[in-house]
PDB file of C-alpha atoms in Angstrom:
ATOM      1  CA  MET A  29      50.166 -64.367 -28.845  1.00  0.00           C
ATOM      2  CA  GLU A  30      51.179 -61.657 -31.323  1.00  0.00           C
ATOM      3  CA  GLY A  31      54.709 -60.473 -30.675  1.00  0.00           C
ATOM      4  CA  GLY A  32      55.906 -63.422 -28.617  1.00  0.00           C
ATOM      5  CA  ARG A  33      54.905 -66.372 -26.482  1.00  0.00           C
ATOM      6  CA  GLY A  34      54.474 -66.592 -22.755  1.00  0.00           C
ATOM      7  CA  GLY A  35      57.432 -67.051 -20.509  1.00  0.00           C
ATOM      8  CA  GLY A  36      56.706 -65.496 -17.159  1.00  0.00           C
ATOM      9  CA  GLU A  37      58.422 -62.176 -17.889  1.00  0.00           C
ATOM     10  CA  GLY A  38      56.744 -58.799 -17.812  1.00  0.00           C
ATOM     11  CA  ILE A  39      53.247 -57.695 -16.875  1.00  0.00           C
ATOM     12  CA  ALA A  40      50.054 -59.204 -18.307  1.00  0.00           C
ATOM     13  CA  PHE A  41      47.297 -56.605 -18.548  1.00  0.00           C
ATOM     14  CA  PHE A  42      44.069 -58.493 -19.233  1.00  0.00           C
ATOM     15  CA  ASP A  43      40.304 -58.161 -19.288  1.00  0.00           C
ATOM     16  CA  VAL A  44      37.412 -60.583 -19.650  1.00  0.00           C
ATOM     17  CA  GLU A  45      33.868 -60.100 -20.903  1.00  0.00           C
ATOM     18  CA  THR A  46      31.241 -62.400 -19.441  1.00  0.00           C
ATOM     19  CA  THR A  47      27.561 -63.167 -19.354  1.00  0.00           C
ATOM     20  CA  VAL A  48      25.516 -61.339 -16.716  1.00  0.00           C
ATOM     21  CA  PRO A  49      23.718 -63.828 -14.453  1.00  0.00           C
ATOM     22  CA  GLY A  50      20.056 -63.096 -13.821  1.00  0.00           C
ATOM     23  CA  ARG A  51      18.756 -62.816 -10.279  1.00  0.00           C
ATOM     24  CA  GLY A  52      17.886 -66.172  -8.819  1.00  0.00           C
ATOM     25  CA  SER A  53      19.117 -68.019 -11.916  1.00  0.00           C
ATOM     26  CA  GLY A  54      21.719 -69.960  -9.946  1.00  0.00           C
ATOM     27  CA  LYS A  55      24.103 -69.585 -12.879  1.00  0.00           C
ATOM     28  CA  GLY A  56      27.475 -67.885 -12.638  1.00  0.00           C
ATOM     29  CA  HIS A  57      29.421 -65.823 -15.136  1.00  0.00           C
ATOM     30  CA  SER A  58      30.450 -67.525 -18.375  1.00  0.00           C
ATOM     31  CA  LEU A  59      33.449 -66.189 -20.272  1.00  0.00           C
ATOM     32  CA  LEU A  60      32.644 -64.611 -23.635  1.00  0.00           C
ATOM     33  CA  GLU A  61      35.949 -62.956 -24.433  1.00  0.00           C
ATOM     34  CA  PHE A  62      39.522 -62.770 -23.171  1.00  0.00           C
ATOM     35  CA  GLY A  63      42.052 -60.109 -24.155  1.00  0.00           C
ATOM     36  CA  ALA A  64      45.571 -59.477 -22.914  1.00  0.00           C
ATOM     37  CA  ILE A  65      48.583 -57.299 -23.599  1.00  0.00           C
ATOM     38  CA  VAL A  66      51.952 -58.348 -22.213  1.00  0.00           C
ATOM     39  CA  CYS A  67      54.230 -55.411 -21.420  1.00  0.00           C
ATOM     40  CA  SER A  68      57.740 -54.972 -20.193  1.00  0.00           C
ATOM     41  CA  ARG A  69      58.139 -53.354 -16.790  1.00  0.00           C
ATOM     42  CA  ARG A  70      58.493 -50.061 -18.643  1.00  0.00           C
ATOM     43  CA  LEU A  71      54.975 -50.629 -20.036  1.00  0.00           C
ATOM     44  CA  VAL A  72      56.234 -51.246 -23.568  1.00  0.00           C
ATOM     45  CA  GLU A  73      53.948 -53.709 -25.368  1.00  0.00           C
ATOM     46  CA  VAL A  74      55.682 -56.946 -26.388  1.00  0.00           C
ATOM     47  CA  GLY A  75      52.666 -59.058 -27.350  1.00  0.00           C
ATOM     48  CA  SER A  76      48.869 -59.187 -27.448  1.00  0.00           C
ATOM     49  CA  TYR A  77      46.137 -61.807 -27.655  1.00  0.00           C
ATOM     50  CA  SER A  78      42.361 -61.725 -27.957  1.00  0.00           C
ATOM     51  CA  THR A  79      39.714 -64.365 -28.503  1.00  0.00           C
ATOM     52  CA  LEU A  80      35.968 -64.752 -28.287  1.00  0.00           C
ATOM     53  CA  ILE A  81      34.852 -67.740 -26.212  1.00  0.00           C
ATOM     54  CA  ARG A  82      31.761 -69.888 -26.747  1.00  0.00           C
ATOM     55  CA  PRO A  83      30.044 -70.682 -23.438  1.00  0.00           C
ATOM     56  CA  THR A  84      28.734 -74.183 -22.822  1.00  0.00           C
ATOM     57  CA  ASP A  85      25.168 -72.881 -22.757  1.00  0.00           C
ATOM     58  CA  LEU A  86      24.447 -70.117 -25.281  1.00  0.00           C
ATOM     59  CA  SER A  87      21.121 -69.384 -23.581  1.00  0.00           C
ATOM     60  CA  THR A  88      23.040 -67.749 -20.699  1.00  0.00           C
ATOM     61  CA  ILE A  89      23.671 -64.766 -23.001  1.00  0.00           C
ATOM     62  CA  SER A  90      20.715 -62.692 -21.855  1.00  0.00           C
ATOM     63  CA  ALA A  91      19.460 -59.320 -23.067  1.00  0.00           C
ATOM     64  CA  THR A  92      21.131 -57.750 -20.027  1.00  0.00           C
ATOM     65  CA  SER A  93      24.410 -59.374 -20.991  1.00  0.00           C
ATOM     66  CA  ILE A  94      24.128 -58.088 -24.571  1.00  0.00           C
ATOM     67  CA  ARG A  95      23.433 -54.550 -23.344  1.00  0.00           C
ATOM     68  CA  CYS A  96      26.593 -54.736 -21.258  1.00  0.00           C
ATOM     69  CA  ASN A  97      29.116 -55.758 -23.923  1.00  0.00           C
ATOM     70  CA  GLY A  98      27.259 -56.243 -27.197  1.00  0.00           C
ATOM     71  CA  ILE A  99      28.271 -59.904 -27.516  1.00  0.00           C
ATOM     72  CA  THR A 100      25.368 -62.019 -28.779  1.00  0.00           C
ATOM     73  CA  ALA A 101      24.903 -65.773 -29.070  1.00  0.00           C
ATOM     74  CA  GLU A 102      25.435 -65.442 -32.828  1.00  0.00           C
ATOM     75  CA  THR A 103      28.720 -63.588 -32.192  1.00  0.00           C
ATOM     76  CA  VAL A 104      30.229 -66.516 -30.281  1.00  0.00           C
ATOM     77  CA  ALA A 105      28.402 -69.447 -31.899  1.00  0.00           C
ATOM     78  CA  SER A 106      31.466 -70.436 -33.935  1.00  0.00           C
ATOM     79  CA  ALA A 107      34.063 -69.259 -31.395  1.00  0.00           C
ATOM     80  CA  PRO A 108      36.316 -71.765 -29.609  1.00  0.00           C
ATOM     81  CA  SER A 109      35.343 -73.091 -26.195  1.00  0.00           C
ATOM     82  CA  PHE A 110      37.450 -72.157 -23.195  1.00  0.00           C
ATOM     83  CA  LEU A 111      38.948 -75.656 -23.224  1.00  0.00           C
ATOM     84  CA  GLU A 112      40.334 -74.918 -26.697  1.00  0.00           C
ATOM     85  CA  VAL A 113      42.021 -71.650 -25.673  1.00  0.00           C
ATOM     86  CA  ALA A 114      42.970 -72.592 -22.109  1.00  0.00           C
ATOM     87  CA  ASP A 115      46.608 -73.404 -23.005  1.00  0.00           C
ATOM     88  CA  GLU A 116      47.098 -69.980 -24.590  1.00  0.00           C
ATOM     89  CA  VAL A 117      45.467 -68.165 -21.665  1.00  0.00           C
ATOM     90  CA  PHE A 118      47.585 -70.174 -19.224  1.00  0.00           C
ATOM     91  CA  SER A 119      50.837 -69.372 -21.041  1.00  0.00           C
ATOM     92  CA  ILE A 120      50.010 -65.656 -21.037  1.00  0.00           C
ATOM     93  CA  LEU A 121      49.079 -65.414 -17.370  1.00  0.00           C
ATOM     94  CA  HIS A 122      51.088 -68.041 -15.504  1.00  0.00           C
ATOM     95  CA  GLU A 123      53.921 -66.670 -13.344  1.00  0.00           C
ATOM     96  CA  ARG A 124      53.504 -63.140 -14.667  1.00  0.00           C
ATOM     97  CA  VAL A 125      52.367 -60.057 -12.807  1.00  0.00           C
ATOM     98  CA  TRP A 126      48.636 -59.628 -13.535  1.00  0.00           C
ATOM     99  CA  ALA A 127      47.288 -56.127 -14.087  1.00  0.00           C
ATOM    100  CA  GLY A 128      43.928 -54.599 -14.929  1.00  0.00           C
ATOM    101  CA  HIS A 129      41.075 -52.445 -13.684  1.00  0.00           C
ATOM    102  CA  ASN A 130      39.005 -54.073 -10.913  1.00  0.00           C
ATOM    103  CA  ILE A 131      40.591 -57.453 -11.698  1.00  0.00           C
ATOM    104  CA  ALA A 132      40.970 -58.524  -8.055  1.00  0.00           C
ATOM    105  CA  ARG A 133      37.203 -58.576  -7.532  1.00  0.00           C
ATOM    106  CA  PHE A 134      36.040 -59.599 -10.993  1.00  0.00           C
ATOM    107  CA  ASP A 135      38.469 -60.802 -13.686  1.00  0.00           C
ATOM    108  CA  CYS A 136      40.771 -62.931 -11.507  1.00  0.00           C
ATOM    109  CA  PRO A 137      37.900 -64.981  -9.987  1.00  0.00           C
ATOM    110  CA  ARG A 138      36.409 -65.509 -13.479  1.00  0.00           C
ATOM    111  CA  ILE A 139      39.718 -66.934 -14.742  1.00  0.00           C
ATOM    112  CA  ARG A 140      39.966 -69.305 -11.783  1.00  0.00           C
ATOM    113  CA  GLU A 141      36.331 -70.417 -12.247  1.00  0.00           C
ATOM    114  CA  ALA A 142      36.884 -71.078 -15.965  1.00  0.00           C
ATOM    115  CA  PHE A 143      39.870 -73.351 -15.272  1.00  0.00           C
ATOM    116  CA  ALA A 144      38.008 -75.116 -12.471  1.00  0.00           C
ATOM    117  CA  GLU A 145      35.139 -75.873 -14.871  1.00  0.00           C
ATOM    118  CA  ILE A 146      37.470 -77.770 -17.206  1.00  0.00           C
ATOM    119  CA  GLY A 147      39.199 -79.553 -14.320  1.00  0.00           C
ATOM    120  CA  ARG A 148      42.554 -77.787 -14.602  1.00  0.00           C
ATOM    121  CA  ASP A 149      44.700 -75.880 -12.158  1.00  0.00           C
ATOM    122  CA  PRO A 150      44.547 -72.145 -12.885  1.00  0.00           C
ATOM    123  CA  PRO A 151      47.562 -70.012 -13.766  1.00  0.00           C
ATOM    124  CA  GLU A 152      49.183 -68.335 -10.794  1.00  0.00           C
ATOM    125  CA  PRO A 153      50.378 -64.719 -10.783  1.00  0.00           C
ATOM    126  CA  LYS A 154      53.670 -63.421  -9.446  1.00  0.00           C
ATOM    127  CA  GLY A 155      51.650 -60.507  -8.158  1.00  0.00           C
ATOM    128  CA  ILE A 156      48.484 -58.529  -8.905  1.00  0.00           C
ATOM    129  CA  ILE A 157      48.224 -54.842  -9.816  1.00  0.00           C
ATOM    130  CA  ASP A 158      44.602 -53.718  -9.629  1.00  0.00           C
ATOM    131  CA  THR A 159      44.497 -50.205 -11.042  1.00  0.00           C
ATOM    132  CA  LEU A 160      41.084 -49.423  -9.487  1.00  0.00           C
ATOM    133  CA  PRO A 161      42.184 -49.325  -5.804  1.00  0.00           C
ATOM    134  CA  LEU A 162      45.670 -48.170  -6.822  1.00  0.00           C
ATOM    135  CA  LEU A 163      44.428 -45.111  -8.700  1.00  0.00           C
ATOM    136  CA  THR A 164      41.660 -44.440  -6.172  1.00  0.00           C
ATOM    137  CA  GLN A 165      44.311 -44.267  -3.441  1.00  0.00           C
ATOM    138  CA  ARG A 166      46.973 -42.394  -5.415  1.00  0.00           C
ATOM    139  CA  PHE A 167      44.939 -40.353  -7.905  1.00  0.00           C
ATOM    140  CA  GLY A 168      42.053 -39.474  -5.609  1.00  0.00           C
ATOM    141  CA  ARG A 169      38.580 -38.982  -7.033  1.00  0.00           C
ATOM    142  CA  ARG A 170      39.386 -36.433  -9.698  1.00  0.00           C
ATOM    143  CA  ALA A 171      37.465 -38.571 -12.216  1.00  0.00           C
ATOM    144  CA  GLY A 172      34.383 -39.229 -10.091  1.00  0.00           C
ATOM    145  CA  ASP A 173      33.624 -42.910  -9.482  1.00  0.00           C
ATOM    146  CA  MET A 174      37.022 -44.009 -10.945  1.00  0.00           C
ATOM    147  CA  LYS A 175      35.430 -46.512 -13.313  1.00  0.00           C
ATOM    148  CA  MET A 176      37.321 -47.052 -16.543  1.00  0.00           C
ATOM    149  CA  ALA A 177      34.664 -45.194 -18.560  1.00  0.00           C
ATOM    150  CA  SER A 178      34.890 -42.204 -16.204  1.00  0.00           C
ATOM    151  CA  LEU A 179      38.688 -42.127 -16.315  1.00  0.00           C
ATOM    152  CA  ALA A 180      38.697 -42.387 -20.114  1.00  0.00           C
ATOM    153  CA  SER A 181      36.212 -39.518 -20.349  1.00  0.00           C
ATOM    154  CA  TYR A 182      38.264 -37.455 -17.886  1.00  0.00           C
ATOM    155  CA  PHE A 183      41.379 -37.773 -20.041  1.00  0.00           C
ATOM    156  CA  GLY A 184      39.529 -37.398 -23.338  1.00  0.00           C
ATOM    157  CA  LEU A 185      40.315 -40.930 -24.510  1.00  0.00           C
ATOM    158  CA  GLY A 186      36.863 -41.664 -25.932  1.00  0.00           C
ATOM    159  CA  GLN A 187      34.142 -44.073 -24.854  1.00  0.00           C
ATOM    160  CA  GLN A 188      34.799 -47.440 -23.300  1.00  0.00           C
ATOM    161  CA  LYS A 189      33.836 -50.204 -25.745  1.00  0.00           C
ATOM    162  CA  HIS A 190      33.487 -53.036 -23.197  1.00  0.00           C
ATOM    163  CA  ARG A 191      35.463 -55.373 -25.430  1.00  0.00           C
ATOM    164  CA  SER A 192      38.441 -57.099 -23.870  1.00  0.00           C
ATOM    165  CA  LEU A 193      41.432 -55.971 -25.935  1.00  0.00           C
ATOM    166  CA  ASP A 194      40.049 -52.444 -26.429  1.00  0.00           C
ATOM    167  CA  ASP A 195      39.512 -52.100 -22.691  1.00  0.00           C
ATOM    168  CA  VAL A 196      43.025 -53.377 -21.957  1.00  0.00           C
ATOM    169  CA  ARG A 197      44.541 -50.761 -24.289  1.00  0.00           C
ATOM    170  CA  MET A 198      42.398 -48.081 -22.669  1.00  0.00           C
ATOM    171  CA  ASN A 199      43.512 -49.282 -19.233  1.00  0.00           C
ATOM    172  CA  LEU A 200      47.142 -48.901 -20.275  1.00  0.00           C
ATOM    173  CA  GLU A 201      46.563 -45.382 -21.604  1.00  0.00           C
ATOM    174  CA  VAL A 202      44.654 -44.333 -18.478  1.00  0.00           C
ATOM    175  CA  LEU A 203      47.436 -45.690 -16.273  1.00  0.00           C
ATOM    176  CA  LYS A 204      50.067 -43.741 -18.237  1.00  0.00           C
ATOM    177  CA  TYR A 205      48.005 -40.542 -18.080  1.00  0.00           C
ATOM    178  CA  CYS A 206      47.449 -40.926 -14.334  1.00  0.00           C
ATOM    179  CA  ALA A 207      51.119 -41.705 -13.761  1.00  0.00           C
ATOM    180  CA  THR A 208      52.062 -38.555 -15.679  1.00  0.00           C
ATOM    181  CA  VAL A 209      49.741 -36.441 -13.524  1.00  0.00           C
ATOM    182  CA  LEU A 210      51.047 -37.999 -10.311  1.00  0.00           C
ATOM    183  CA  PHE A 211      54.641 -37.484 -11.440  1.00  0.00           C
ATOM    184  CA  LEU A 212      54.170 -33.910 -12.604  1.00  0.00           C
ATOM    185  CA  ALA A 213      51.828 -32.686  -9.859  1.00  0.00           C
ATOM    186  CA  PRO A 214      54.584 -32.100  -7.251  1.00  0.00           C
ATOM    187  CA  GLN A 215      56.779 -30.489  -9.904  1.00  0.00           C
ATOM    188  CA  ILE A 216      53.966 -28.210 -11.096  1.00  0.00           C
ATOM    189  CA  TYR A 217      53.103 -27.336  -7.490  1.00  0.00           C
ATOM    190  CA  TYR A 218      56.721 -26.377  -6.834  1.00  0.00           C
ATOM    191  CA  ILE A 219      56.964 -24.354 -10.056  1.00  0.00           C
ATOM    192  CA  LEU A 220      53.655 -22.574  -9.475  1.00  0.00           C
ATOM    193  CA  THR A 221      54.473 -21.867  -5.833  1.00  0.00           C
ATOM    194  CA  ALA A 222      57.808 -20.370  -6.811  1.00  0.00           C
ATOM    195  CA  SER A 223      56.193 -18.448  -9.661  1.00  0.00           C
ATOM    196  CA  ILE A 224      53.440 -17.046  -7.443  1.00  0.00           C
ATOM    197  CA  ALA A 225      55.987 -15.968  -4.841  1.00  0.00           C
ATOM    198  CA  PHE A 226      57.883 -14.154  -7.563  1.00  0.00           C
ATOM    199  CA  LEU A 227      54.774 -12.648  -9.146  1.00  0.00           C
ATOM    200  CA  LEU A 228      53.495 -11.258  -5.851  1.00  0.00           C
ATOM    201  CA  LYS A 229      56.680  -9.229  -5.646  1.00  0.00           C
ATOM    202  CA  SER A 230      56.298  -8.040  -9.215  1.00  0.00           C
ATOM    203  CA  VAL A 231      54.416  -4.888 -10.163  1.00  0.00           C
ATOM    204  CA  MET A 232      53.936  -6.402 -13.614  1.00  0.00           C
ATOM    205  CA  PHE A 233      51.728  -9.256 -12.358  1.00  0.00           C
ATOM    206  CA  LEU A 234      49.435  -9.585 -15.394  1.00  0.00           C
ATOM    207  CA  ASP A 235      52.264  -9.216 -17.892  1.00  0.00           C
ATOM    208  CA  ALA A 236      54.223 -11.960 -16.146  1.00  0.00           C
ATOM    209  CA  LEU A 237      51.115 -14.160 -15.985  1.00  0.00           C
ATOM    210  CA  SER A 238      50.596 -13.686 -19.705  1.00  0.00           C
ATOM    211  CA  ALA A 239      54.206 -14.675 -20.357  1.00  0.00           C
ATOM    212  CA  ILE A 240      53.708 -17.951 -18.458  1.00  0.00           C
ATOM    213  CA  TRP A 241      50.632 -18.856 -20.493  1.00  0.00           C
ATOM    214  CA  ASP A 242      52.411 -17.984 -23.731  1.00  0.00           C
ATOM    215  CA  CYS A 243      54.933 -20.675 -22.886  1.00  0.00           C
ATOM    216  CA  ILE A 244      52.465 -23.530 -22.416  1.00  0.00           C
ATOM    217  CA  ILE A 245      49.637 -22.700 -24.833  1.00  0.00           C
ATOM    218  CA  PRO A 246      51.061 -23.229 -28.313  1.00  0.00           C
ATOM    219  CA  VAL A 247      49.972 -21.259 -31.343  1.00  0.00           C
ATOM    220  CA  VAL A 248      50.055 -22.303 -34.975  1.00  0.00           C
ATOM    221  CA  ALA A 249      50.187 -20.365 -38.220  1.00  0.00           C
ATOM    222  CA  ASN A 250      46.825 -19.418 -39.762  1.00  0.00           C
ATOM    223  CA  GLY A 251      47.561 -17.526 -42.931  1.00  0.00           C
ATOM    224  CA  ASP A 252      49.039 -14.183 -41.926  1.00  0.00           C
ATOM    225  CA  ALA A 253      47.849 -14.617 -38.331  1.00  0.00           C
ATOM    226  CA  ALA A 254      48.251 -17.260 -35.619  1.00  0.00           C
ATOM    227  CA  ILE A 255      45.676 -19.185 -33.589  1.00  0.00           C
ATOM    228  CA  TYR A 256      45.746 -21.378 -30.493  1.00  0.00           C
ATOM    229  CA  SER A 257      46.250 -25.089 -31.116  1.00  0.00           C
ATOM    230  CA  THR A 258      45.015 -25.771 -27.576  1.00  0.00           C
ATOM    231  CA  GLU A 259      41.320 -26.666 -27.274  1.00  0.00           C
ATOM    232  CA  ILE A 260      39.695 -24.215 -24.838  1.00  0.00           C
ATOM    233  CA  TYR A 261      36.251 -24.787 -23.314  1.00  0.00           C
ATOM    234  CA  GLN A 262      33.936 -22.821 -21.014  1.00  0.00           C
ATOM    235  CA  LYS A 263      32.131 -24.985 -18.446  1.00  0.00           C
ATOM    236  CA  GLU A 264      28.917 -23.598 -16.958  1.00  0.00           C
ATOM    237  CA  PRO A 265      27.667 -24.370 -13.410  1.00  0.00           C
ATOM    238  CA  SER A 266      25.057 -26.585 -15.123  1.00  0.00           C
ATOM    239  CA  ARG A 267      28.039 -28.703 -16.331  1.00  0.00           C
ATOM    240  CA  ASN A 268      27.351 -27.813 -19.971  1.00  0.00           C
ATOM    241  CA  MET A 269      30.559 -27.162 -21.913  1.00  0.00           C
ATOM    242  CA  GLN A 270      31.033 -24.880 -24.891  1.00  0.00           C
ATOM    243  CA  LYS A 271      34.135 -24.802 -27.027  1.00  0.00           C
ATOM    244  CA  LEU A 272      35.631 -21.325 -27.359  1.00  0.00           C
ATOM    245  CA  VAL A 273      36.738 -20.388 -30.853  1.00  0.00           C
ATOM    246  CA  PHE A 274      39.420 -17.747 -31.332  1.00  0.00           C
ATOM    247  CA  SER A 275      39.843 -16.300 -34.801  1.00  0.00           C
ATOM    248  CA  ASN A 276      43.440 -15.374 -34.032  1.00  0.00           C
ATOM    249  CA  TYR A 277      46.057 -15.269 -31.298  1.00  0.00           C
ATOM    250  CA  ASP A 278      44.992 -12.657 -28.767  1.00  0.00           C
ATOM    251  CA  ASP A 279      46.676 -12.855 -25.372  1.00  0.00           C
ATOM    252  CA  VAL A 280      44.562  -9.937 -24.113  1.00  0.00           C
ATOM    253  CA  GLU A 281      41.365 -11.912 -24.737  1.00  0.00           C
ATOM    254  CA  LEU A 282      42.861 -14.965 -23.071  1.00  0.00           C
ATOM    255  CA  ASP A 283      43.985 -12.918 -20.056  1.00  0.00           C
ATOM    256  CA  SER A 284      40.390 -11.715 -19.630  1.00  0.00           C
ATOM    257  CA  LEU A 285      39.300 -15.349 -19.254  1.00  0.00           C
ATOM    258  CA  ILE A 286      42.168 -16.662 -17.132  1.00  0.00           C
ATOM    259  CA  VAL A 287      42.167 -14.391 -14.094  1.00  0.00           C
ATOM    260  CA  PRO A 288      43.416 -14.911 -10.530  1.00  0.00           C
ATOM    261  CA  GLY A 289      40.918 -17.007  -8.578  1.00  0.00           C
ATOM    262  CA  ALA A 290      39.429 -18.669 -11.670  1.00  0.00           C
ATOM    263  CA  THR A 291      39.011 -22.456 -11.625  1.00  0.00           C
ATOM    264  CA  LEU A 292      40.785 -24.130 -14.496  1.00  0.00           C
ATOM    265  CA  ASP A 293      41.276 -27.759 -15.573  1.00  0.00           C
ATOM    266  CA  ALA A 294      44.357 -28.151 -17.726  1.00  0.00           C
ATOM    267  CA  TYR A 295      45.394 -31.261 -19.659  1.00  0.00           C
ATOM    268  CA  PHE A 296      49.089 -31.334 -20.511  1.00  0.00           C
ATOM    269  CA  CYS A 297      51.388 -33.490 -22.574  1.00  0.00           C
ATOM    270  CA  VAL A 298      55.166 -33.631 -22.435  1.00  0.00           C
ATOM    271  CA  ASP A 299      56.634 -32.226 -25.643  1.00  0.00           C
ATOM    272  CA  THR A 300      60.249 -32.733 -26.678  1.00  0.00           C
ATOM    273  CA  TYR A 301      62.145 -29.935 -28.336  1.00  0.00           C
ATOM    274  CA  ASP A 302      65.524 -29.297 -29.940  1.00  0.00           C
ATOM    275  CA  TYR A 303      66.314 -25.624 -30.404  1.00  0.00           C
ATOM    276  CA  GLN A 304      69.738 -24.088 -31.071  1.00  0.00           C
ATOM    277  CA  LEU A 305      71.578 -27.107 -29.669  1.00  0.00           C
ATOM    278  CA  HIS A 306      69.392 -27.132 -26.536  1.00  0.00           C
ATOM    279  CA  ALA A 307      67.194 -30.204 -26.130  1.00  0.00           C
ATOM    280  CA  GLY A 308      64.704 -31.068 -23.424  1.00  0.00           C
ATOM    281  CA  ILE A 309      61.017 -31.471 -22.571  1.00  0.00           C
ATOM    282  CA  ARG A 310      58.290 -28.952 -21.827  1.00  0.00           C
ATOM    283  CA  LEU A 311      54.649 -29.059 -20.804  1.00  0.00           C
ATOM    284  CA  VAL A 312      52.207 -28.197 -23.561  1.00  0.00           C
ATOM    285  CA  ALA A 313      48.527 -27.578 -22.848  1.00  0.00           C
ATOM    286  CA  LYS A 314      46.354 -29.798 -25.029  1.00  0.00           C
ATOM    287  CA  ARG A 315      43.023 -28.749 -23.524  1.00  0.00           C
ATOM    288  CA  LEU A 316      41.812 -26.114 -21.048  1.00  0.00           C
ATOM    289  CA  VAL A 317      38.430 -26.071 -19.316  1.00  0.00           C
ATOM    290  CA  LEU A 318      37.477 -22.752 -17.732  1.00  0.00           C
ATOM    291  CA  HIS A 319      34.816 -22.968 -15.013  1.00  0.00           C
ATOM    292  CA  SER A 320      32.234 -20.193 -14.921  1.00  0.00           C
ATOM    293  CA  LYS A 321      31.152 -19.006 -11.482  1.00  0.00           C
TER     294      LYS A 321
END
């Protein structure tokens, strides 16, 4: 393992890629790839490991299997068998907390089956964190079906590659993004509630609203003018999205788009700042999606 050996400490995020059994074939899943990242409890990476795995029978790699993860028989023909990598997999997983997306129903059983096939006792976890039911319960269905690909698309993290180590890294990023939303949501609700209560009493409603947006939508220099660094999109009822391009910073034009009652998806990051001996964090809008009625 890169960055350190196993030892039972921390959390092992892992993912496996397998063959896809055909209907009525009587054959189970064969491991094709294993990838893991061991993190501290603060989700700081301390080590990683990835390996292709050659199944006993290469003919089990069907066209359906290849469409799923892109791993062909030629890809794994010279890869080690599971027996050859079993010690490494065991040292990574044994007596650690296991974590991953949908691992309780899929990845964990595949690991146990692989060890049973070589006549060895499987590694045992200290606990299991399955981010699929966890995020479904805590994050709701903001991202549709809550599959990893859907969550990655929701947060703008790119397409899922269906390769073990790539998927593990994506899982970690998705978890951090979701955790940020869950942490900030009550704070944002409190801030917005207090702000709305104040704004309703203010005769300068639109001016105050504009001032709030000025704080969270950064602008950058563009020659003698300034433009938004936030990506802003218009989403039609047909679900088509068009990126809005502003030639310069114009809060009047932005106010015409962001009006009371408008539906808006906002993607924030936490930005640190140090200004005139005052340091702290602030929310910065990275992307806005305005929904057309």
